[in-house]
């Protein structure tokens, strides 16, 4: 399998007043196409920061990130947005749905952004696939946690991205919902051949991935 | 609000209220700023009005010139009766008249129509005449042919002390300059005037009508006498004299008081509008503030606070804030008084000082409290929507205004109290009520407009532009803030445009040129035998001058249909001037071209022995006169009955010869009369001083000079209107900015999600832009409509000026307001456009 993502000597520092906190230190990482990777580590170790850097939501202090042979660390914010919108889907622990958009509208938004012809129709097909047919026109506040996360996954995969980034996707869910979400996610990755980088505290979920990376004090162990 | 259980609970909540306020006041800075600005303006208006009224009341006797005034108008009056008063009180006689005053001994002498007041040694009975140099006033009483002139006259004609001036055929030496006189109530406040000794009258030829003579006797009671008894005694002396008018200190400066009341009513209404608009901003900011505290409210509920307790906590914070702001705003308003003092002492010779009034302070606090509570009820009630269970669900829930039946009723009651506060006791309660009605009609229309925009945009679905789709979604989404944005923006823009149109109409009146048909000069004091001499004098200087000469007679309306009109027509009637004092009237054969008949017929030639009256239609309407009504006129002491047979449309603003009453010439031509004339010149050869050589007792009023005096007054009014507009603009912008802030957290969150999904910054900005354009273009059209109606009403009914539609101004202002608002919106939105991902992802 060819390489989808390369991280070279990545450093991330945050400035808090006069102090500088080193969040990630000299990270080198290669992710192959169709590979599933789980990232584990203690709270504050830098897991989420790593995902944000890969997703282009944060700029690395130094180092290079190469996605599909394109260095994204040297791109402008809008250029990174363009890469993200076509190739990267992100799933959060807190779902991050737009509160005033219905389930269908939340999913359709990504499709509309990519100029799909029938975004709402496509969104409905996706939601139906995740068992949310009866929730098409509900607002996020009217959905359970599991349902909200399914909508968020549908939104993330709507463009069939090559890479899915998931930050504690089951962190806010009960066991039953966690299992369901994990199954949906891994089934999709397998069927569509996307790569997955998933941050989790759940050892069972982490074990589902082909490769497990442990981060401690900002370094890959 | 729910009741608190016990005092200890209240003290706990009070403690928390103080703690929260001291830590969070910067988050509600826009509430503090808008409240301060609107309360400061209101305080300034109340304080200046109060100071001015106190000054007028404290100096009522000085303003009137005595404890009582006996006014005989154009006649010397019954001196026997006046002598009777002298037996038990001090009487000072003064006569005012208008005449031409000219410079002498210069290469090119100048003349000016001047009001001269002759006074005796007893003047002034109250207050002081301020003049320079020392001793000049006493010299004026002792030495014949001496005169004191006011500063304006000195500047206009560039006259220096000891210079000789000419009045009619007499030379007078200017021996001093007057800074102020106490009795401005009955005397001219603006313009050019002079003081002279009583001997002056004997050496000048004054005639009744042309000189605008006015005889007054000011009475000062002896210190030990009871004023009520003396007043009764004087009333008894004059009870059978119908020509006399007795005035008391409480009636002094009634004209000035009326202007103050009218003007302060207008400014108060504008300031309460600014305050109500600020109220919308307050509601927005408060909602934004409560949204920011969403989590802490949920935590408080989780640890056992009742919803009512938390609401009380917020109300208490507002109450404390309001109290502090009211104190600061009221105290700051005292700083405005010296500016008003400078302004008024220059114009009216009145001095105002800051006067603390507990009642005013309470009134301002009450207004602030009412506005604050009315607008915070739906906001603070939204606290009920926050559930402790929210803490277990990490979905961001934006709170919305919450209306319960109880809160709607309470808001309505409080609003009614607010309206009553501004209506009851105001100069024109119907205007105030109408103003509030218009305000709330606008509010409802803008609310309906927002619903209409949402309705149509929901129908509009086919678009391939993602930014347009997002902006339409933002406008039409459930619980969208479109209605509140449209209402606050709509009201703000309406008020701004209305005031702008009022301002530009004022400006136009100020800068407008003299009407085409207006003459260059008015001439009064042409005696019956001087008509030819006058005409020849004019034509010798300018053979092409067009002259109009009409007869003029002075008469007073003694009765209307057998009843004394003064018994049932009040001084606040717009046409009271017609019955208040004697008026000048004329007669013509044919209907004047610029005075078309609106009702009735022109002279009935078959009835030459009957006095027929043609009346100004507005006067007829104001005084409720019908065709066929009988006026009993006093003409040179003889009472004549006249029948009103038609109503004419009279526009005094065209500055041509206009009379409220015209008589049929068949009857009137035998009445002793003099002439009023106008002249329009084709060259600049006319010389006032040369004309005075020919006719020394002629008075000339140059229209350009008259207009410049009106302009000076209007300019001052315009400054006040502009200032209050500027304040409303600032408040309006703060409100718009606060409306965006309400969306702030939602926008920030939404933009974050957009960013994650791959939206470019350009697309996000573009969607904000489209959203603004959709809302603003709808709002501006309605706002222009309301502004046109509102400004037309204010200009025509309150200021009684000509209103004109100014398309250019509206377009210019519409674009300017739109541009400024857009910049403000983009600036306010800037911090939400590019949200920092890390803190938001981490829920910080």
XYZ file of N, CA and C in Angstrom, chain B residues 652-739:
264
model
N -48.194 82.989 4.615
C -47.375 84.121 5.050
C -45.911 83.946 4.659
N -45.578 82.684 4.287
C -44.175 82.412 4.003
C -43.713 82.965 2.663
N -44.661 83.387 1.808
C -44.212 83.955 0.525
C -43.724 85.391 0.687
N -43.873 85.916 1.912
C -43.348 87.236 2.284
C -43.917 88.405 1.471
N -45.057 88.181 0.821
C -45.700 89.318 0.158
C -46.710 89.900 1.157
N -47.509 90.870 0.716
C -48.467 91.485 1.648
C -49.585 90.490 1.934
N -49.741 90.126 3.174
C -50.785 89.186 3.582
C -51.470 89.696 4.842
N -52.774 89.592 4.885
C -53.515 89.976 6.087
C -54.431 88.835 6.493
N -54.584 88.646 7.828
C -55.517 87.617 8.307
C -56.939 88.048 7.960
N -57.200 89.359 8.072
C -58.549 89.875 7.776
C -58.479 90.920 6.658
N -59.351 90.750 5.683
C -59.522 91.771 4.638
C -60.967 92.272 4.721
N -61.161 93.570 4.477
C -62.522 94.139 4.526
C -62.982 94.493 3.118
N -64.319 94.634 2.993
C -64.841 95.079 1.697
C -64.592 96.584 1.548
N -63.957 97.014 0.444
C -63.556 98.419 0.304
C -64.729 99.383 0.321
N -65.895 98.936 -0.169
C -67.063 99.818 -0.189
C -67.365 100.363 1.209
N -67.144 99.501 2.211
C -67.430 99.924 3.578
C -66.190 100.565 4.213
N -65.013 99.927 3.986
C -63.832 100.287 4.775
C -63.121 101.554 4.311
N -63.340 101.953 3.056
C -62.531 103.065 2.529
C -62.698 104.370 3.313
N -63.778 104.485 4.071
C -64.011 105.710 4.832
C -63.354 105.694 6.214
N -62.814 104.534 6.607
C -62.151 104.440 7.915
C -60.809 105.168 7.825
N -60.462 105.993 8.829
C -59.143 106.649 8.799
C -58.040 105.599 8.695
N -57.131 105.782 7.779
C -56.121 104.740 7.586
C -54.793 105.321 7.128
N -53.785 104.479 7.160
C -52.508 104.828 6.539
C -52.181 103.720 5.552
N -50.932 103.728 5.019
C -50.630 102.744 3.970
C -49.455 101.844 4.347
N -49.565 100.648 3.815
C -48.451 99.699 3.894
C -48.006 99.505 2.444
N -46.700 99.497 2.231
C -46.243 99.336 0.843
C -45.101 98.339 0.754
N -44.970 97.764 -0.417
C -43.806 96.920 -0.687
C -43.178 97.407 -1.983
N -41.889 97.150 -2.133
C -41.226 97.514 -3.379
C -40.217 96.454 -3.763
N -40.192 96.177 -5.050
C -39.183 95.250 -5.574
C -38.371 96.054 -6.587
N -37.065 96.071 -6.372
C -36.234 96.945 -7.212
C -35.556 96.189 -8.339
N -35.309 96.906 -9.412
C -34.608 96.326 -10.549
C -33.142 96.719 -10.567
N -32.795 97.631 -9.669
C -31.381 98.027 -9.585
C -31.041 98.200 -8.114
N -29.779 98.510 -7.839
C -29.416 98.704 -6.429
C -29.258 100.182 -6.103
N -30.060 100.998 -6.803
C -29.950 102.444 -6.590
C -30.730 102.930 -5.376
N -31.582 102.049 -4.832
C -32.399 102.486 -3.695
C -31.515 102.692 -2.466
N -31.690 103.872 -1.838
C -30.903 104.205 -0.660
C -31.843 104.519 0.498
N -31.742 103.734 1.556
C -32.659 103.882 2.700
C -32.536 105.269 3.339
N -31.282 105.689 3.521
C -31.063 106.964 4.208
C -31.603 108.130 3.395
N -31.427 108.028 2.081
C -31.940 109.075 1.191
C -33.468 109.117 1.275
N -34.083 107.932 1.361
C -35.543 107.849 1.453
C -36.028 108.474 2.761
N -35.203 108.297 3.813
C -35.570 108.877 5.117
C -35.491 110.397 5.105
N -34.631 110.931 4.233
C -34.562 112.391 4.083
C -35.895 112.915 3.565
N -36.515 112.121 2.658
C -37.784 112.541 2.052
C -38.936 112.325 3.037
N -38.937 111.163 3.692
C -40.016 110.825 4.635
C -39.409 110.341 5.951
N -39.087 111.268 6.867
C -38.362 110.899 8.097
C -39.090 109.885 8.968
N -40.433 109.867 8.916
C -41.132 108.942 9.822
C -41.416 107.594 9.176
N -40.870 107.377 7.974
C -41.090 106.108 7.280
C -40.255 105.003 7.935
N -40.862 103.810 8.039
C -40.109 102.660 8.541
C -39.935 101.674 7.410
N -38.714 101.138 7.314
C -38.412 100.202 6.221
C -37.889 98.896 6.796
N -38.474 97.805 6.295
C -37.993 96.500 6.751
C -37.414 95.779 5.541
N -36.116 95.520 5.589
C -35.449 94.852 4.477
C -35.644 93.337 4.669
N -36.242 92.687 3.659
C -36.573 91.257 3.787
C -35.321 90.414 4.051
N -34.226 90.769 3.388
C -32.996 89.985 3.565
C -32.541 90.024 5.028
N -32.682 91.219 5.679
C -32.292 91.337 7.095
C -33.206 90.486 7.969
N -34.508 90.547 7.630
C -35.493 89.796 8.407
C -35.191 88.295 8.313
N -34.891 87.861 7.087
C -34.602 86.429 6.889
C -33.351 86.009 7.635
N -32.362 86.891 7.677
C -31.125 86.511 8.358
C -31.372 86.317 9.855
N -32.356 87.087 10.400
C -32.688 86.920 11.826
C -33.378 85.576 12.047
N -34.306 85.235 11.144
C -35.003 83.945 11.235
C -33.979 82.811 11.095
N -33.045 83.005 10.153
C -32.006 82.007 9.926
C -31.194 81.756 11.186
N -30.881 82.841 11.896
C -30.081 82.699 13.113
C -30.806 81.821 14.127
N -32.122 82.020 14.257
C -32.909 81.223 15.207
C -32.964 79.767 14.733
N -33.279 79.584 13.431
C -33.389 78.223 12.891
C -32.070 77.467 12.999
N -30.977 78.193 12.833
C -29.662 77.567 12.945
C -29.466 76.936 14.305
N -29.931 77.658 15.344
C -29.783 77.147 16.705
C -30.620 75.891 16.895
N -31.829 75.897 16.330
C -32.699 74.720 16.426
C -32.049 73.550 15.681
N -31.464 73.880 14.519
C -30.839 72.838 13.700
C -29.689 72.174 14.452
N -28.933 72.966 15.198
C -27.804 72.409 15.961
C -28.329 71.363 16.946
N -29.439 71.715 17.648
C -30.011 70.786 18.630
C -30.479 69.502 17.949
N -31.154 69.652 16.790
C -31.661 68.464 16.072
C -30.491 67.603 15.604
N -29.441 68.249 15.107
C -28.278 67.503 14.629
C -27.617 66.747 15.774
N -27.498 67.429 16.916
C -26.854 66.788 18.067
C -27.602 65.537 18.487
N -28.935 65.669 18.578
C -29.737 64.537 19.037
C -29.714 63.421 17.980
N -29.620 63.805 16.684
C -29.493 62.793 15.631
C -28.193 62.025 15.802
N -27.135 62.761 16.089
C -25.829 62.125 16.241
C -25.878 61.096 17.363
N -26.557 61.464 18.449
C -26.666 60.540 19.583
C -27.432 59.283 19.163
N -28.519 59.494 18.408
C -29.315 58.338 17.977
C -28.499 57.456 17.044
N -27.680 58.091 16.194
C -26.834 57.302 15.291
C -25.907 56.404 16.104
N -25.280 56.992 17.123
C -24.349 56.211 17.958
C -25.092 55.047 18.616
N -26.270 55.354 19.199
C -27.030 54.292 19.871
C -27.452 53.220 18.860
N -27.931 53.673 17.691
C -28.354 52.728 16.657
C -27.226 51.775 16.278
N -26.015 52.329 16.119
C -24.881 51.495 15.726
C -24.511 50.508 16.840
N -24.589 50.990 18.082
C -24.284 50.084 19.199
C -25.295 48.934 19.226
N -26.582 49.277 18.954
C -27.631 48.259 18.950
C -27.364 47.213 17.863
N -27.009 47.702 16.654
C -26.733 46.770 15.557
C -25.560 45.872 15.932
N -24.555 46.498 16.520
C -23.388 45.729 16.925
C -23.768 44.693 17.983
N -24.665 45.097 18.901
C -25.079 44.147 19.952
C -25.915 43.017 19.361
N -26.690 43.344 18.289
C -27.481 42.293 17.642
C -26.556 41.231 17.045
